[in-house]
Amino acid sequence: MSRSALTGTRIRARRTLRGIRQTDLAREVGVSPSYLNLIEHNRRKVSAPLLGALAQALGVSSDALVEDSDARLVEGARAAALRSDTELGDLERIDDLIGRFPGWAKVLADTHARVEGLERVVEQLSDRMTHDPYLADALHEIISAVTSVQSTAAILNDDEALAPEWQDRFHRNILTDSGRLAEGAVALVNYIDNAKTGETGIASPQEEVEAWLAREMYHLPFIETASMDAAEAYLAGQVDLASSASRQLALAWLAQMQVDARAIPYAALDAALGLHGVTPDLLAAEFGCDLDAVLRRLAHLPPDLAEAHGVPPLGLAICDMSGTLLFRRPVEGFAYPRFGGGCPLWPLYQALRQPHVPLRASLVTAGRMGRRFTAFAVARVSGPARMDLPPVLRATMLLVPQAEHSGDSAVLAVGASCRTCPQLECDARREPSILATGG
């Protein structure tokens, strides 16, 4: 049974029709009011058990709350209309369009979905061609080998009186450089072929680790009690971590997760979430630990614990003092750049200016279909302090999805990176956007 983007709208309409308060319905089905609010505003999908509970509480069948094909066309046609700069006075007549011309409505919705998918691919490919250091290095090696072979061949061709020993030397140089050329070409082809695992592929050990954690649902139960020896043995059998570099990064991440687990055990976190909710500062005070540990722990909640407290999937980003992203846990509606730094307006980077000072900000992603988030960020010194050396800082940012109409007026519009941000009038812009200029 498919779950639609409009199921929440149907739930809200049924609840309003029956005169049930949102808090009362949330209490009856066993979720938090904030999570039900996200569902009703179509920001969170509804699991089958929760849908059944909601249907029972509202006195309807589950099928009555699940979107049909006509409603899917409504959503697709509405999204296509919102992309247009023309007057949208007839937007409320989308139902009439679908009723009279369902075939054309399906063409419109399918075309819009395809355009959005192609835009994402173009953005990622452009970002890769611009910033991928591995691709640039491989091309440079090939160009260098070709130039060397060409120069040596030109000498042999132009100088007929060249001594035999020099001819032998140049022939050896051509053999060596042609070998470099062949190896560089093979390496480039293998790199591109291996990168076909996704839209633009996995290009670095960091991305291998992030993809592996995504497949593990960002939760490894054994880290709660196991030793580092067990973690190393576990990683040795992970075929998804193909390189030694990725395994080293994964081991470092598991070590950090184990430290966080000892500081904030899930059993105690379960009780604290029931008392405080997703409020990182109160949770840090409850456990007497650093705020960044709480942010990491919340971003790696096991699915059952998150669902029990109505916590939606959360995003996480960690960077160093250069602004380079060291870790990214994606969250729907908030795009991270594949290479280079992100949007300079992110609280993640603002925190670097004020180490150990927690920040909170309401964000909305730039564009017509912007999503709202509450961002919690903090930067702290990583590693031991040393005399006459600058401190090593790391900043951590947790992203919590907001309800579409949260009532917060102080909202900051942010993008992924300047190259792919449609927000042209921005004082923090550092380079033109390819989405507007094509450059």
Tab-separated table of C-alpha atoms in Angstrom:
chain	number	residue	atom	x	y	z
A	1	MET	CA	0.000	0.000	0.000
A	2	SER	CA	1.528	3.280	-1.015
A	3	ARG	CA	1.890	6.160	1.399
A	4	SER	CA	1.335	9.542	-0.186
A	5	ALA	CA	2.464	13.079	0.347
A	6	LEU	CA	-1.209	13.975	1.027
A	7	THR	CA	-2.010	11.344	3.652
A	8	GLY	CA	-1.278	13.923	6.347
A	9	THR	CA	-3.725	16.354	4.750
A	10	ARG	CA	-6.442	13.692	4.896
A	11	ILE	CA	-5.629	12.926	8.542
A	12	ARG	CA	-5.830	16.620	9.447
A	13	ALA	CA	-9.118	17.023	7.564
A	14	ARG	CA	-10.686	14.008	9.308
A	15	ARG	CA	-9.465	15.174	12.720
A	16	THR	CA	-10.832	18.688	12.170
A	17	LEU	CA	-14.154	17.313	10.946
A	18	ARG	CA	-14.546	15.271	14.144
A	19	GLY	CA	-13.454	18.182	16.344
A	20	ILE	CA	-10.508	16.326	17.877
A	21	ARG	CA	-7.552	18.348	19.138
A	22	GLN	CA	-4.134	17.476	17.747
A	23	THR	CA	-2.703	16.849	21.233
A	24	ASP	CA	-5.580	14.488	22.110
A	25	LEU	CA	-5.166	12.475	18.899
A	26	ALA	CA	-1.393	12.286	19.375
A	27	ARG	CA	-1.837	11.017	22.936
A	28	GLU	CA	-4.346	8.389	21.817
A	29	VAL	CA	-2.078	6.918	19.113
A	30	GLY	CA	1.084	7.155	21.215
A	31	VAL	CA	3.150	9.822	19.428
A	32	SER	CA	4.170	13.353	20.319
A	33	PRO	CA	2.066	16.296	19.116
A	34	SER	CA	5.070	17.687	17.249
A	35	TYR	CA	5.495	14.455	15.285
A	36	LEU	CA	1.777	14.314	14.463
A	37	ASN	CA	2.033	17.934	13.339
A	38	LEU	CA	4.804	16.938	10.908
A	39	ILE	CA	2.640	14.102	9.596
A	40	GLU	CA	-0.394	16.332	9.129
A	41	HIS	CA	1.674	18.812	7.146
A	42	ASN	CA	2.947	16.008	4.909
A	43	ARG	CA	6.493	16.290	6.218
A	44	ARG	CA	6.720	12.741	7.553
A	45	LYS	CA	5.549	9.426	6.129
A	46	VAL	CA	3.197	7.289	8.181
A	47	SER	CA	4.130	3.732	9.069
A	48	ALA	CA	1.483	1.044	8.587
A	49	PRO	CA	0.913	0.451	12.364
A	50	LEU	CA	0.601	4.177	13.055
A	51	LEU	CA	-1.753	4.623	10.089
A	52	GLY	CA	-3.979	1.857	11.475
A	53	ALA	CA	-4.026	3.487	14.911
A	54	LEU	CA	-4.910	6.875	13.434
A	55	ALA	CA	-7.656	5.369	11.300
A	56	GLN	CA	-9.147	3.621	14.355
A	57	ALA	CA	-9.002	6.805	16.428
A	58	LEU	CA	-10.689	8.782	13.653
A	59	GLY	CA	-13.326	6.124	13.004
A	60	VAL	CA	-12.393	5.496	9.367
A	61	SER	CA	-10.651	2.783	7.381
A	62	SER	CA	-6.959	2.991	6.631
A	63	ASP	CA	-7.743	3.150	2.926
A	64	ALA	CA	-9.643	6.385	3.487
A	65	LEU	CA	-6.422	8.019	4.699
A	66	VAL	CA	-4.197	6.700	1.930
A	67	GLU	CA	-3.842	8.848	-1.161
A	68	ASP	CA	-5.302	7.529	-4.393
A	69	SER	CA	-3.919	8.060	-7.909
A	70	ASP	CA	-5.956	11.254	-8.442
A	71	ALA	CA	-4.420	12.833	-5.341
A	72	ARG	CA	-0.939	11.932	-6.556
A	73	LEU	CA	-1.693	13.767	-9.777
A	74	VAL	CA	-2.896	16.766	-7.745
A	75	GLU	CA	0.403	16.865	-5.845
A	76	GLY	CA	2.485	16.540	-9.017
A	77	ALA	CA	0.509	19.165	-10.927
A	78	ARG	CA	0.609	21.567	-7.967
A	79	ALA	CA	4.390	21.185	-7.648
A	80	ALA	CA	4.779	21.858	-11.390
A	81	ALA	CA	2.605	24.971	-11.087
A	82	LEU	CA	4.666	26.315	-8.202
A	83	ARG	CA	7.771	26.238	-10.405
A	84	SER	CA	6.149	28.655	-12.843
A	85	ASP	CA	6.531	32.427	-12.590
A	86	THR	CA	3.078	32.990	-14.104
A	87	GLU	CA	-0.033	33.967	-12.172
A	88	LEU	CA	-1.423	31.063	-10.183
A	89	GLY	CA	-4.978	32.296	-9.808
A	90	ASP	CA	-6.380	29.063	-11.226
A	91	LEU	CA	-4.257	26.877	-8.966
A	92	GLU	CA	-7.285	25.857	-6.927
A	93	ARG	CA	-8.882	24.416	-10.087
A	94	ILE	CA	-6.310	21.634	-10.405
A	95	ASP	CA	-9.022	19.140	-9.448
A	96	ASP	CA	-11.044	20.254	-12.485
A	97	LEU	CA	-8.017	19.795	-14.755
A	98	ILE	CA	-7.408	16.268	-13.489
A	99	GLY	CA	-11.071	15.379	-13.717
A	100	ARG	CA	-11.386	16.510	-17.333
A	101	PHE	CA	-7.902	15.693	-18.668
A	102	PRO	CA	-6.303	13.009	-16.449
A	103	GLY	CA	-3.910	11.980	-19.216
A	104	TRP	CA	-2.481	15.478	-19.623
A	105	ALA	CA	-2.301	15.892	-15.851
A	106	LYS	CA	-0.224	12.709	-15.635
A	107	VAL	CA	2.085	14.005	-18.394
A	108	LEU	CA	2.518	17.267	-16.466
A	109	ALA	CA	3.242	15.530	-13.160
A	110	ASP	CA	5.647	12.992	-14.730
A	111	THR	CA	7.495	15.729	-16.630
A	112	HIS	CA	7.873	17.780	-13.474
A	113	ALA	CA	9.267	14.778	-11.568
A	114	ARG	CA	11.718	14.040	-14.392
A	115	VAL	CA	12.865	17.679	-14.557
A	116	GLU	CA	13.512	17.706	-10.814
A	117	GLY	CA	15.495	14.473	-11.042
A	118	LEU	CA	17.585	15.736	-13.954
A	119	GLU	CA	18.262	19.011	-12.133
A	120	ARG	CA	19.666	17.107	-9.173
A	121	VAL	CA	21.898	15.016	-11.432
A	122	VAL	CA	23.145	18.118	-13.299
A	123	GLU	CA	23.903	19.898	-10.021
A	124	GLN	CA	25.857	16.940	-8.654
A	125	LEU	CA	27.747	16.256	-11.884
A	126	SER	CA	28.650	19.925	-12.273
A	127	ASP	CA	29.805	20.045	-8.666
A	128	ARG	CA	31.904	16.935	-9.245
A	129	MET	CA	33.519	18.241	-12.434
A	130	THR	CA	34.324	21.495	-10.633
A	131	HIS	CA	35.645	20.191	-7.333
A	132	ASP	CA	36.511	16.476	-7.556
A	133	PRO	CA	40.259	16.401	-6.749
A	134	TYR	CA	40.680	12.767	-7.812
A	135	LEU	CA	39.294	13.364	-11.276
A	136	ALA	CA	41.500	16.432	-11.740
A	137	ASP	CA	44.629	14.586	-10.562
A	138	ALA	CA	43.978	11.652	-12.910
A	139	LEU	CA	43.481	13.960	-15.890
A	140	HIS	CA	46.632	15.904	-14.988
A	141	GLU	CA	48.667	12.679	-14.877
A	142	ILE	CA	47.414	11.662	-18.338
A	143	ILE	CA	48.124	15.094	-19.816
A	144	SER	CA	51.619	15.099	-18.297
A	145	ALA	CA	52.416	11.661	-19.762
A	146	VAL	CA	51.081	12.597	-23.209
A	147	THR	CA	53.152	15.807	-23.232
A	148	SER	CA	56.305	13.929	-22.244
A	149	VAL	CA	55.819	11.281	-24.956
A	150	GLN	CA	55.151	13.963	-27.546
A	151	SER	CA	58.258	15.973	-26.611
A	152	THR	CA	60.536	12.917	-26.665
A	153	ALA	CA	59.132	11.708	-29.989
A	154	ALA	CA	59.658	15.167	-31.490
A	155	ILE	CA	63.354	15.106	-30.482
A	156	LEU	CA	63.854	11.678	-32.040
A	157	ASN	CA	62.107	12.751	-35.228
A	158	ASP	CA	63.856	16.106	-35.673
A	159	ASP	CA	67.438	15.212	-34.735
A	160	GLU	CA	68.710	12.623	-37.222
A	161	ALA	CA	72.304	12.878	-35.946
A	162	LEU	CA	71.378	11.897	-32.417
A	163	ALA	CA	73.969	9.607	-30.817
A	164	PRO	CA	72.903	5.969	-30.374
A	165	GLU	CA	73.187	6.117	-26.587
A	166	TRP	CA	70.853	9.152	-26.526
A	167	GLN	CA	68.452	7.417	-28.890
A	168	ASP	CA	68.334	4.456	-26.493
A	169	ARG	CA	67.739	6.814	-23.581
A	170	PHE	CA	64.865	8.580	-25.338
A	171	HIS	CA	63.372	5.253	-26.399
A	172	ARG	CA	63.404	4.153	-22.748
A	173	ASN	CA	61.760	7.459	-21.783
A	174	ILE	CA	58.997	6.887	-24.329
A	175	LEU	CA	58.481	3.356	-23.000
A	176	THR	CA	58.299	4.614	-19.413
A	177	ASP	CA	55.998	7.544	-20.201
A	178	SER	CA	53.705	5.418	-22.353
A	179	GLY	CA	53.425	3.051	-19.395
A	180	ARG	CA	52.470	6.005	-17.182
A	181	LEU	CA	49.912	7.034	-19.784
A	182	ALA	CA	48.386	3.558	-19.904
A	183	GLU	CA	48.277	3.275	-16.108
A	184	GLY	CA	46.727	6.729	-15.757
A	185	ALA	CA	44.083	5.956	-18.377
A	186	VAL	CA	43.213	2.646	-16.716
A	187	ALA	CA	43.019	4.319	-13.300
A	188	LEU	CA	40.718	7.027	-14.666
A	189	VAL	CA	38.421	4.506	-16.360
A	190	ASN	CA	38.275	2.366	-13.201
A	191	TYR	CA	37.550	5.423	-11.077
A	192	ILE	CA	34.683	6.495	-13.335
A	193	ASP	CA	33.327	2.939	-13.596
A	194	ASN	CA	33.442	2.466	-9.835
A	195	ALA	CA	31.596	5.760	-9.447
A	196	LYS	CA	28.508	4.352	-11.187
A	197	THR	CA	27.099	3.020	-7.923
A	198	GLY	CA	24.833	6.067	-7.660
A	199	GLU	CA	23.910	9.201	-9.535
A	200	THR	CA	27.460	10.436	-9.358
A	201	GLY	CA	29.098	7.617	-7.454
A	202	ILE	CA	31.279	7.300	-4.385
A	203	ALA	CA	34.450	9.301	-4.785
A	204	SER	CA	36.259	9.220	-1.451
A	205	PRO	CA	36.822	7.099	1.670
A	206	GLN	CA	34.576	9.505	3.584
A	207	GLU	CA	31.723	8.805	1.205
A	208	GLU	CA	32.346	5.062	1.486
A	209	VAL	CA	31.908	5.347	5.248
A	210	GLU	CA	28.792	7.501	4.931
A	211	ALA	CA	27.227	5.101	2.413
A	212	TRP	CA	28.061	2.149	4.664
A	213	LEU	CA	26.478	3.840	7.695
A	214	ALA	CA	23.391	4.651	5.609
A	215	ARG	CA	23.025	0.955	4.760
A	216	GLU	CA	23.375	0.193	8.478
A	217	MET	CA	20.590	2.736	9.199
A	218	TYR	CA	23.141	4.777	11.188
A	219	HIS	CA	22.841	2.405	14.114
A	220	LEU	CA	25.150	-0.441	15.106
A	221	PRO	CA	23.714	-2.093	18.237
A	222	PHE	CA	26.946	-3.832	19.207
A	223	ILE	CA	28.757	-0.538	19.925
A	224	GLU	CA	26.673	-0.069	23.078
A	225	THR	CA	28.541	-2.841	24.895
A	226	ALA	CA	31.333	-4.163	22.650
A	227	SER	CA	35.032	-3.365	22.901
A	228	MET	CA	37.173	-1.791	20.202
A	229	ASP	CA	38.583	-5.243	19.434
A	230	ALA	CA	35.072	-6.349	18.537
A	231	ALA	CA	34.623	-3.213	16.417
A	232	GLU	CA	37.817	-3.968	14.489
A	233	ALA	CA	36.730	-7.570	13.917
A	234	TYR	CA	33.346	-6.358	12.693
A	235	LEU	CA	34.873	-3.896	10.241
A	236	ALA	CA	37.180	-6.564	8.835
A	237	GLY	CA	34.135	-8.321	7.416
A	238	GLN	CA	32.492	-5.250	5.871
A	239	VAL	CA	32.909	-5.620	2.106
A	240	ASP	CA	31.293	-2.202	1.574
A	241	LEU	CA	34.425	-0.588	3.013
A	242	ALA	CA	36.687	-1.402	0.085
A	243	SER	CA	39.754	0.685	0.931
A	244	SER	CA	42.040	0.719	3.953
A	245	ALA	CA	41.444	4.470	4.244
A	246	SER	CA	37.689	3.985	4.538
A	247	ARG	CA	38.174	1.292	7.182
A	248	GLN	CA	40.417	3.614	9.186
A	249	LEU	CA	37.792	6.359	9.043
A	250	ALA	CA	35.072	3.884	9.996
A	251	LEU	CA	37.133	2.657	12.943
A	252	ALA	CA	37.677	6.224	14.153
A	253	TRP	CA	33.958	6.898	13.857
A	254	LEU	CA	33.070	3.724	15.772
A	255	ALA	CA	35.505	4.712	18.518
A	256	GLN	CA	33.773	8.095	18.814
A	257	MET	CA	30.341	6.442	18.858
A	258	GLN	CA	31.465	4.122	21.659
A	259	VAL	CA	32.670	7.089	23.719
A	260	ASP	CA	29.286	8.754	23.153
A	261	ALA	CA	27.493	5.523	24.116
A	262	ARG	CA	29.316	5.373	27.443
A	263	ALA	CA	28.497	9.021	28.143
A	264	ILE	CA	24.836	8.737	27.076
A	265	PRO	CA	23.481	5.170	27.380
A	266	TYR	CA	20.363	4.588	25.309
A	267	ALA	CA	18.377	3.346	28.322
A	268	ALA	CA	18.977	6.632	30.125
A	269	LEU	CA	18.466	8.631	26.917
A	270	ASP	CA	15.066	6.966	26.489
A	271	ALA	CA	13.933	8.340	29.835
A	272	ALA	CA	15.513	11.756	29.224
A	273	LEU	CA	13.791	12.138	25.854
A	274	GLY	CA	10.451	11.478	27.509
A	275	LEU	CA	11.208	14.262	29.961
A	276	HIS	CA	12.949	16.879	27.780
A	277	GLY	CA	12.270	15.931	24.159
A	278	VAL	CA	14.811	16.946	21.504
A	279	THR	CA	16.371	19.776	23.504
A	280	PRO	CA	20.151	19.261	23.272
A	281	ASP	CA	21.115	21.741	25.995
A	282	LEU	CA	18.841	20.144	28.603
A	283	LEU	CA	20.012	16.676	27.599
A	284	ALA	CA	23.670	17.745	27.913
A	285	ALA	CA	22.950	19.084	31.405
A	286	GLU	CA	21.106	15.863	32.276
A	287	PHE	CA	24.115	13.696	31.364
A	288	GLY	CA	26.869	16.158	32.264
A	289	CYS	CA	28.513	15.783	28.867
A	290	ASP	CA	29.561	17.978	25.962
A	291	LEU	CA	26.818	19.290	23.695
A	292	ASP	CA	28.372	17.860	20.517
A	293	ALA	CA	28.127	14.356	22.016
A	294	VAL	CA	24.379	14.878	22.470
A	295	LEU	CA	24.037	16.088	18.873
A	296	ARG	CA	25.830	13.010	17.545
A	297	ARG	CA	23.823	10.688	19.777
A	298	LEU	CA	20.494	12.163	18.680
A	299	ALA	CA	21.470	11.809	15.021
A	300	HIS	CA	22.109	8.090	15.564
A	301	LEU	CA	18.987	7.117	17.505
A	302	PRO	CA	17.836	3.558	16.781
A	303	PRO	CA	14.593	3.555	14.759
A	304	ASP	CA	12.451	2.054	17.539
A	305	LEU	CA	13.580	4.660	20.090
A	306	ALA	CA	13.066	7.511	17.621
A	307	GLU	CA	9.574	6.305	16.724
A	308	ALA	CA	8.622	5.855	20.381
A	309	HIS	CA	9.338	9.529	21.060
A	310	GLY	CA	8.073	10.870	17.742
A	311	VAL	CA	11.535	11.976	16.674
A	312	PRO	CA	11.753	12.328	12.884
A	313	PRO	CA	14.959	11.435	10.986
A	314	LEU	CA	17.594	14.046	11.870
A	315	GLY	CA	20.506	15.422	9.866
A	316	LEU	CA	24.072	15.835	11.067
A	317	ALA	CA	27.066	17.721	9.706
A	318	ILE	CA	30.574	17.996	11.168
A	319	CYS	CA	33.354	20.237	9.855
A	320	ASP	CA	36.871	21.281	10.816
A	321	MET	CA	38.404	24.761	11.005
A	322	SER	CA	38.803	24.962	7.219
A	323	GLY	CA	35.072	24.479	6.757
A	324	THR	CA	35.571	21.069	5.132
A	325	LEU	CA	32.738	18.673	5.909
A	326	LEU	CA	34.097	15.635	7.755
A	327	PHE	CA	30.780	13.838	8.150
A	328	ARG	CA	27.288	14.190	6.695
A	329	ARG	CA	24.118	12.402	7.660
A	330	PRO	CA	21.555	13.514	5.071
A	331	VAL	CA	18.031	14.533	5.966
A	332	GLU	CA	15.213	14.956	3.466
A	333	GLY	CA	14.991	18.491	2.152
A	334	PHE	CA	18.477	19.673	3.198
A	335	ALA	CA	21.228	19.199	0.609
A	336	TYR	CA	24.910	18.966	1.472
A	337	PRO	CA	27.592	19.837	-1.107
A	338	ARG	CA	29.490	16.852	-2.445
A	339	PHE	CA	32.838	18.667	-2.468
A	340	GLY	CA	34.116	21.816	-0.808
A	341	GLY	CA	32.415	23.902	1.863
A	342	GLY	CA	28.718	24.440	2.297
A	343	CYS	CA	26.623	27.572	2.584
A	344	PRO	CA	28.524	30.210	4.602
A	345	LEU	CA	25.288	31.071	6.407
A	346	TRP	CA	25.013	27.664	8.083
A	347	PRO	CA	25.173	27.816	11.911
A	348	LEU	CA	27.824	25.090	11.567
A	349	TYR	CA	30.312	27.696	10.372
A	350	GLN	CA	29.069	30.452	12.665
A	351	ALA	CA	29.877	28.206	15.630
A	352	LEU	CA	33.578	28.157	14.671
A	353	ARG	CA	33.776	31.846	15.553
A	354	GLN	CA	32.518	31.181	19.083
A	355	PRO	CA	33.956	27.905	20.363
A	356	HIS	CA	31.949	26.195	23.118
A	357	VAL	CA	29.028	28.623	22.641
A	358	PRO	CA	25.881	26.727	21.553
A	359	LEU	CA	23.832	28.203	18.727
A	360	ARG	CA	20.264	27.609	17.615
A	361	ALA	CA	18.682	28.949	14.425
A	362	SER	CA	15.603	28.390	12.281
A	363	LEU	CA	16.525	27.668	8.678
A	364	VAL	CA	14.620	27.349	5.425
A	365	THR	CA	16.240	25.881	2.340
A	366	ALA	CA	16.317	28.239	-0.627
A	367	GLY	CA	13.940	27.620	-3.496
A	368	ARG	CA	10.220	27.448	-4.160
A	369	MET	CA	9.761	24.223	-2.207
A	370	GLY	CA	11.962	25.187	0.755
A	371	ARG	CA	11.959	23.022	3.883
A	372	ARG	CA	12.250	24.364	7.419
A	373	PHE	CA	14.684	23.102	10.046
A	374	THR	CA	15.865	23.971	13.514
A	375	ALA	CA	19.658	23.835	13.597
A	376	PHE	CA	21.660	23.250	16.779
A	377	ALA	CA	25.398	23.886	16.435
A	378	VAL	CA	28.477	24.041	18.621
A	379	ALA	CA	32.244	24.064	18.086
A	380	ARG	CA	34.756	22.723	20.558
A	381	VAL	CA	38.460	21.985	20.790
A	382	SER	CA	39.346	18.506	19.550
A	383	GLY	CA	42.402	16.773	21.013
A	384	PRO	CA	44.849	17.985	23.646
A	385	ALA	CA	45.821	21.647	23.950
A	386	ARG	CA	49.422	22.410	23.002
A	387	MET	CA	51.561	25.435	23.673
A	388	ASP	CA	52.305	27.748	20.734
A	389	LEU	CA	49.979	25.804	18.420
A	390	PRO	CA	46.477	26.823	17.335
A	391	PRO	CA	43.676	24.734	18.837
A	392	VAL	CA	42.046	22.181	16.569
A	393	LEU	CA	38.330	22.965	16.368
A	394	ARG	CA	35.471	20.841	15.111
A	395	ALA	CA	31.937	22.134	14.687
A	396	THR	CA	28.841	19.918	14.822
A	397	MET	CA	25.342	20.793	13.578
A	398	LEU	CA	22.138	18.826	14.167
A	399	LEU	CA	19.185	19.474	11.827
A	400	VAL	CA	15.666	18.899	13.164
A	401	PRO	CA	12.787	19.206	10.656
A	402	GLN	CA	10.180	21.809	11.575
A	403	ALA	CA	6.482	21.839	10.890
A	404	GLU	CA	5.671	23.743	7.726
A	405	HIS	CA	3.897	26.485	9.680
A	406	SER	CA	5.890	26.706	12.898
A	407	GLY	CA	5.108	30.381	13.525
A	408	ASP	CA	8.801	31.302	13.771
A	409	SER	CA	9.302	34.614	11.974
A	410	ALA	CA	13.108	34.763	12.298
A	411	VAL	CA	13.959	32.232	9.615
A	412	LEU	CA	17.261	32.265	7.728
A	413	ALA	CA	17.263	31.162	4.073
A	414	VAL	CA	20.254	28.910	3.290
A	415	GLY	CA	21.444	26.783	0.379
A	416	ALA	CA	23.757	23.831	-0.131
A	417	SER	CA	26.622	25.802	-1.698
A	418	CYS	CA	26.828	28.987	-3.727
A	419	ARG	CA	27.311	27.083	-6.991
A	420	THR	CA	23.978	25.311	-6.641
A	421	CYS	CA	21.962	27.848	-4.628
A	422	PRO	CA	19.003	29.569	-6.344
A	423	GLN	CA	19.037	32.424	-3.809
A	424	LEU	CA	20.778	35.052	-5.950
A	425	GLU	CA	20.375	38.084	-3.679
A	426	CYS	CA	22.638	36.941	-0.861
A	427	ASP	CA	25.387	39.005	0.790
A	428	ALA	CA	27.322	35.816	1.586
A	429	ARG	CA	27.481	34.630	-2.038
A	430	ARG	CA	31.083	33.889	-3.052
A	431	GLU	CA	30.580	32.683	-6.654
A	432	PRO	CA	27.815	32.688	-9.277
A	433	SER	CA	25.178	29.984	-9.291
A	434	ILE	CA	25.113	27.511	-12.171
A	435	LEU	CA	21.340	27.330	-11.741
A	436	ALA	CA	20.939	30.953	-12.812
A	437	THR	CA	23.910	31.675	-15.072
A	438	GLY	CA	24.756	28.218	-16.415
A	439	GLY	CA	28.425	29.088	-15.776
